[in-house]
């Protein structure tokens, strides 16, 4: 009998990606039936079904794996649907025709499963959608796509390209998040200099994702941070969890344990119940597609996590940077802080933006390398520089809001070149 | 059809964007019918053009404005108040307001303001046992120390009524200030007292009993709402709902008024900085605290985001022997909007706070709160830390729609919660925090679109993370007295005063720039984008919301409508409708008050320039607001810069552009203001 333990990690900090995860473990072998299942309510998939990823026990450690997905889901990995009463006859292979598959997510209606798969050893990983009627490719991204997350039946978020394990550098490509609705072209959402991956849809409609610093080795803990953004890529914000129950995923199985007939030779690496769940909240986009710039308002550049306002070295100016992952940052210009520490600048949209606060002598007091962005027409605000998480602003009229935003000539050049 | 039979157009007549094509049939000459039709159409076109030219001329003559083109007749004509939805009777509902347990905790008395009733319910059977008709919108309730009399505020009739609880009959009443809502009883060295918060007249009535008599009326902050008294009768705490208007760019401060209930003497006026909408207050036994749930508002910051309480969040003001500490009630990713009623158990261990927008009771461990307070480094910044509440909020207990008032049994074991828009009272066992039952007072009114619309209006689930509801800015569908900076037109531009939603039926277009032709557009996708930051309200709910909004009369309409004018008001009316100054100099039509503020709605629903453009405005043309209930909707002008009606002309008048006022002396201006207050 195969015992699967499925549980939600109660501490988002604990998992490598900082996300609640369903984990599966194998305890013993001989087969019998079901002990406990979740109460599924899918109309098209059988009630109580579970989607699992199986890898061959004989699969070799992927020393030669080309990408991180090849490493996690070696050739032969497959997606199977198992249904009550969990007998071998109730197992259906969903990823037929694919050389490898993994990373399934179930859409809120419970009627569709998105997953990553590849057709041949040399073809890139792409996102597929599975229904009881079969599978179809969803993406056709150069360099592949991975980590699907679902907003609704037709809206999927994913990361692309799939990072190669070696070499690390510009030729490898930097994963960014994309959104795709049905068969429409994918829309890029993230524009930072860090790889963006492992998106998760929160119940408030935001996308929680993981970003690593550009050029850092994959999996290095100190280089991983969590961020949120809206589904249109606006309001990118460092995420500081307070209430852990914010993730809008399929619920864990009741009481966390199920016995399932083992498939000799296969190892289960992921398992998710195929059930419906409340649709995450929506978001009305404020993007102005015709614009090529956005505005950033900082309430007090002297407000940082480490120093409260008015008791640290006071910055007098802010240098605004733009850059990309593998090139030195470009200085857009400098703006003088107003008496309350506020400033407002117009910056090019969809471009990594960074800041340096400078004292009167021009020394750099704090630095944010180009890592954040604004979408076209977005108005973005922050409390300060590296301000503590989960803080509300103090109610005061920022002086910068009484003046037009600072505009730099090279911003104009950058936006006109777009 | 063969080519030779193709009918060639005989003539074209173009009217607007429609081309009428006349053809002869089978190549024949036009018959008589076609000729007549042509003549009719041409004549109609000529008439239409003539009408249009005359209409433009008429509008320009009557308004004195040459910038106006064609406007529909409805801007000035065919406006009849009795055709507006808010003048019509609407269904009444058993919405529970104030609650009070009997001294033996077996009965629960509930005020039903919409039904003009006070009911006695049996806690064990959860049924209504006696009903008493009490006119004037019975709202707040309290009882004397012996549990013999129940005192009820009647917010529409400006009275406090005493009810004999044994006979369940009204035994006496007394007139107080306008719009009494909250009240509290206390025993002082000078005798028993009732302290009454008069919402509309912004003052506090002190009543002595035996017989009931008003012995003092003292000025409060703006919209005093809730009252609590210290057990020893030494102090009464009055929570005021709104900030008194000051400079619209300064931080708003509402007031916690503290007075001596024996005499009515003010002991202190504490400022709740950047906080308002306080609708509850409670005294904590054994600690000397008072607790006031509030909305922490951040109206001065451009609304570029909603996350992290950027617009507003919920909190508690803790008054601790003279210092005030504000602490958050929300979590970082979960908000509990519109905190309202509060009850503290007799041991001072827990506080229960109703969140009317979030349909939740938050249970606060006061011991934990005290521990935090003892160790707090910077308590003045606590309200900004959204991760703090988990240190002292024990539980969030879900309720039915719109919990507003709460009360505890004298043993502290049962909490009663008025679920106002569900017509029910939830009974909670405080030990287990489980429901011990629910008293059904009505059916919830789901067959009434106005009621359904009120549910939408008060439902915070329509905003990102449930941070606020429509009511959070429009208490009683009215104003919060603040100006906001929406970022749809850029950061910092066009600071906008929050307009009242009362008496808006028939006053389209909406918004200060007049861009929204319907309430559905005003409250639908546009609002979802600029403020709610989530899904737009679905069309069916928008329709209900519109029904609710259009059913809202001006404040105090019943009390003021068709009342005779005082001499000063009559003189003010003459000034309002004057076509010449005191010395006979004609006032240009475009500068006569009644040209733009045309009765009966007191608006012609057109954009006007009255010289009020500010340095951050991108236009000088603003929607002409209606004036119904204008006395209650301070501050004034599109950005809220005028604190009072007087300031419209004494401070912010520019070259007689906003009506000709330079000829008025102080008395004439006072008369004009007195008349405006009657609208």
PDB file of C-alpha atoms in Angstrom, chain A residues 202 204-206 230-231 235 237 239-243 246 279-287 291 295-297 299 303 308-309 311 344 377-383 387 389-398 400-403 405, chain B residues 249-252 274 296-302 304-310 313 330-335 378 380-388 390 464-465 485 487-493 495 525 528-529 533-536 616:
ATOM      1  CA  UNK A 202      -3.833  34.680  -3.632  1.00  0.00           C
ATOM      2  CA  UNK A 204      -7.419  38.600  -2.948  1.00  0.00           C
ATOM      3  CA  UNK A 205      -6.471  38.228  -6.618  1.00  0.00           C
ATOM      4  CA  UNK A 206      -2.815  39.173  -6.348  1.00  0.00           C
ATOM      5  CA  UNK A 230      -1.634  42.542  -9.430  1.00  0.00           C
ATOM      6  CA  UNK A 231      -2.568  40.344 -12.326  1.00  0.00           C
ATOM      7  CA  UNK A 235       1.912  47.281  -7.668  1.00  0.00           C
ATOM      8  CA  UNK A 237       5.524  44.784  -3.574  1.00  0.00           C
ATOM      9  CA  UNK A 239       5.471  40.313   0.542  1.00  0.00           C
ATOM     10  CA  UNK A 240       5.554  40.064   4.298  1.00  0.00           C
ATOM     11  CA  UNK A 241       3.126  37.400   5.422  1.00  0.00           C
ATOM     12  CA  UNK A 242       0.941  38.143   8.361  1.00  0.00           C
ATOM     13  CA  UNK A 243      -2.000  35.838   7.937  1.00  0.00           C
ATOM     14  CA  UNK A 246      -4.178  33.844   1.979  1.00  0.00           C
ATOM     15  CA  UNK A 279     -12.608  32.032  -7.584  1.00  0.00           C
ATOM     16  CA  UNK A 280      -9.968  34.518  -6.506  1.00  0.00           C
ATOM     17  CA  UNK A 281     -10.972  38.167  -6.481  1.00  0.00           C
ATOM     18  CA  UNK A 282     -10.500  40.084  -9.702  1.00  0.00           C
ATOM     19  CA  UNK A 283      -8.646  43.286 -10.405  1.00  0.00           C
ATOM     20  CA  UNK A 284      -9.642  46.214 -12.570  1.00  0.00           C
ATOM     21  CA  UNK A 285      -6.507  47.218 -14.390  1.00  0.00           C
ATOM     22  CA  UNK A 286      -5.335  50.811 -14.287  1.00  0.00           C
ATOM     23  CA  UNK A 287      -2.803  50.356 -17.068  1.00  0.00           C
ATOM     24  CA  UNK A 291       1.553  55.445 -22.251  1.00  0.00           C
ATOM     25  CA  UNK A 295       5.106  57.690 -11.953  1.00  0.00           C
ATOM     26  CA  UNK A 296       6.699  56.761  -8.651  1.00  0.00           C
ATOM     27  CA  UNK A 297       5.899  58.725  -5.501  1.00  0.00           C
ATOM     28  CA  UNK A 299       6.571  59.479   0.767  1.00  0.00           C
ATOM     29  CA  UNK A 303      12.202  56.095   6.088  1.00  0.00           C
ATOM     30  CA  UNK A 308      13.133  55.755  11.446  1.00  0.00           C
ATOM     31  CA  UNK A 309      12.636  59.145   9.916  1.00  0.00           C
ATOM     32  CA  UNK A 311      17.083  60.001  13.314  1.00  0.00           C
ATOM     33  CA  UNK A 344       8.066  61.972  -7.326  1.00  0.00           C
ATOM     34  CA  UNK A 377       0.444  54.794 -16.878  1.00  0.00           C
ATOM     35  CA  UNK A 378       0.833  53.249 -13.434  1.00  0.00           C
ATOM     36  CA  UNK A 379       1.091  55.510 -10.431  1.00  0.00           C
ATOM     37  CA  UNK A 380       3.166  53.745  -7.816  1.00  0.00           C
ATOM     38  CA  UNK A 381       3.880  54.796  -4.255  1.00  0.00           C
ATOM     39  CA  UNK A 382       6.110  53.630  -1.466  1.00  0.00           C
ATOM     40  CA  UNK A 383       6.535  54.649   2.133  1.00  0.00           C
ATOM     41  CA  UNK A 387      10.613  50.341   4.584  1.00  0.00           C
ATOM     42  CA  UNK A 389       6.672  45.396   5.599  1.00  0.00           C
ATOM     43  CA  UNK A 390       3.014  45.581   6.486  1.00  0.00           C
ATOM     44  CA  UNK A 391       3.102  49.266   7.285  1.00  0.00           C
ATOM     45  CA  UNK A 392       0.424  51.787   6.547  1.00  0.00           C
ATOM     46  CA  UNK A 393       1.418  55.328   5.667  1.00  0.00           C
ATOM     47  CA  UNK A 394       0.987  58.257   8.003  1.00  0.00           C
ATOM     48  CA  UNK A 395      -1.720  60.605   6.860  1.00  0.00           C
ATOM     49  CA  UNK A 396       0.107  63.650   5.590  1.00  0.00           C
ATOM     50  CA  UNK A 397       0.100  65.434   2.287  1.00  0.00           C
ATOM     51  CA  UNK A 398       3.458  64.640   0.654  1.00  0.00           C
ATOM     52  CA  UNK A 400       6.049  66.001  -3.798  1.00  0.00           C
ATOM     53  CA  UNK A 401       2.389  65.526  -4.625  1.00  0.00           C
ATOM     54  CA  UNK A 402       1.991  69.274  -4.855  1.00  0.00           C
ATOM     55  CA  UNK A 403       4.480  69.490  -7.716  1.00  0.00           C
ATOM     56  CA  UNK A 405       6.814  64.683 -11.178  1.00  0.00           C
TER      57      UNK A 405
ATOM     58  CA  UNK B 249      -4.999  69.894   3.462  1.00  0.00           C
ATOM     59  CA  UNK B 250      -4.474  69.424   7.190  1.00  0.00           C
ATOM     60  CA  UNK B 251      -4.758  66.163   9.084  1.00  0.00           C
ATOM     61  CA  UNK B 252      -8.361  65.621  10.133  1.00  0.00           C
ATOM     62  CA  UNK B 274      -6.448  61.212  11.434  1.00  0.00           C
ATOM     63  CA  UNK B 296      -7.945  55.440  10.453  1.00  0.00           C
ATOM     64  CA  UNK B 297      -8.233  57.538   7.351  1.00  0.00           C
ATOM     65  CA  UNK B 298      -5.403  58.555   5.029  1.00  0.00           C
ATOM     66  CA  UNK B 299      -7.158  60.999   2.773  1.00  0.00           C
ATOM     67  CA  UNK B 300      -4.172  63.286   2.275  1.00  0.00           C
ATOM     68  CA  UNK B 301      -2.120  60.638   0.515  1.00  0.00           C
ATOM     69  CA  UNK B 302      -2.752  60.157  -3.193  1.00  0.00           C
ATOM     70  CA  UNK B 304      -2.204  55.193  -5.837  1.00  0.00           C
ATOM     71  CA  UNK B 305      -2.939  51.919  -4.098  1.00  0.00           C
ATOM     72  CA  UNK B 306      -5.262  50.351  -1.592  1.00  0.00           C
ATOM     73  CA  UNK B 307      -3.012  47.611  -0.223  1.00  0.00           C
ATOM     74  CA  UNK B 308      -1.547  48.077   3.265  1.00  0.00           C
ATOM     75  CA  UNK B 309      -4.356  50.332   4.375  1.00  0.00           C
ATOM     76  CA  UNK B 310      -3.255  53.075   2.031  1.00  0.00           C
ATOM     77  CA  UNK B 313      -7.903  50.901   7.970  1.00  0.00           C
ATOM     78  CA  UNK B 330      -7.013  44.856  10.923  1.00  0.00           C
ATOM     79  CA  UNK B 331      -4.440  42.359   9.773  1.00  0.00           C
ATOM     80  CA  UNK B 332      -2.035  43.021   6.938  1.00  0.00           C
ATOM     81  CA  UNK B 333      -3.928  40.983   4.395  1.00  0.00           C
ATOM     82  CA  UNK B 334      -7.358  40.815   5.984  1.00  0.00           C
ATOM     83  CA  UNK B 335      -9.413  43.846   6.898  1.00  0.00           C
ATOM     84  CA  UNK B 378       6.611  53.796  20.148  1.00  0.00           C
ATOM     85  CA  UNK B 380       2.101  56.447  18.699  1.00  0.00           C
ATOM     86  CA  UNK B 381       3.145  54.552  15.573  1.00  0.00           C
ATOM     87  CA  UNK B 382       1.278  51.387  16.496  1.00  0.00           C
ATOM     88  CA  UNK B 383      -1.675  52.096  14.245  1.00  0.00           C
ATOM     89  CA  UNK B 384       0.638  51.958  11.231  1.00  0.00           C
ATOM     90  CA  UNK B 385       1.836  48.431  11.995  1.00  0.00           C
ATOM     91  CA  UNK B 386      -0.624  46.035  10.429  1.00  0.00           C
ATOM     92  CA  UNK B 387       1.081  43.005  11.923  1.00  0.00           C
ATOM     93  CA  UNK B 388       0.270  44.122  15.466  1.00  0.00           C
ATOM     94  CA  UNK B 390      -2.592  39.404  16.035  1.00  0.00           C
ATOM     95  CA  UNK B 464      -9.643  44.865  -2.256  1.00  0.00           C
ATOM     96  CA  UNK B 465      -9.182  42.631   0.784  1.00  0.00           C
ATOM     97  CA  UNK B 485      -6.746  62.678  -4.122  1.00  0.00           C
ATOM     98  CA  UNK B 487      -4.844  59.311  -9.034  1.00  0.00           C
ATOM     99  CA  UNK B 488      -6.839  58.706 -12.194  1.00  0.00           C
ATOM    100  CA  UNK B 489      -5.850  62.150 -13.431  1.00  0.00           C
ATOM    101  CA  UNK B 490      -2.331  62.038 -12.067  1.00  0.00           C
ATOM    102  CA  UNK B 491      -0.857  62.205  -8.614  1.00  0.00           C
ATOM    103  CA  UNK B 492      -1.594  65.384  -6.717  1.00  0.00           C
ATOM    104  CA  UNK B 493      -4.024  66.894  -9.189  1.00  0.00           C
ATOM    105  CA  UNK B 495      -8.176  67.113  -4.838  1.00  0.00           C
ATOM    106  CA  UNK B 525     -16.199  49.733 -13.401  1.00  0.00           C
ATOM    107  CA  UNK B 528     -13.517  49.448  -9.314  1.00  0.00           C
ATOM    108  CA  UNK B 529     -10.499  50.795 -11.129  1.00  0.00           C
ATOM    109  CA  UNK B 533      -9.184  47.813  -6.983  1.00  0.00           C
ATOM    110  CA  UNK B 534     -11.044  44.571  -7.501  1.00  0.00           C
ATOM    111  CA  UNK B 535     -13.975  43.270  -9.538  1.00  0.00           C
ATOM    112  CA  UNK B 536     -16.619  45.811 -10.441  1.00  0.00           C
ATOM    113  CA  UNK B 616      -3.621  71.736  -8.500  1.00  0.00           C
TER     114      UNK B 616
END
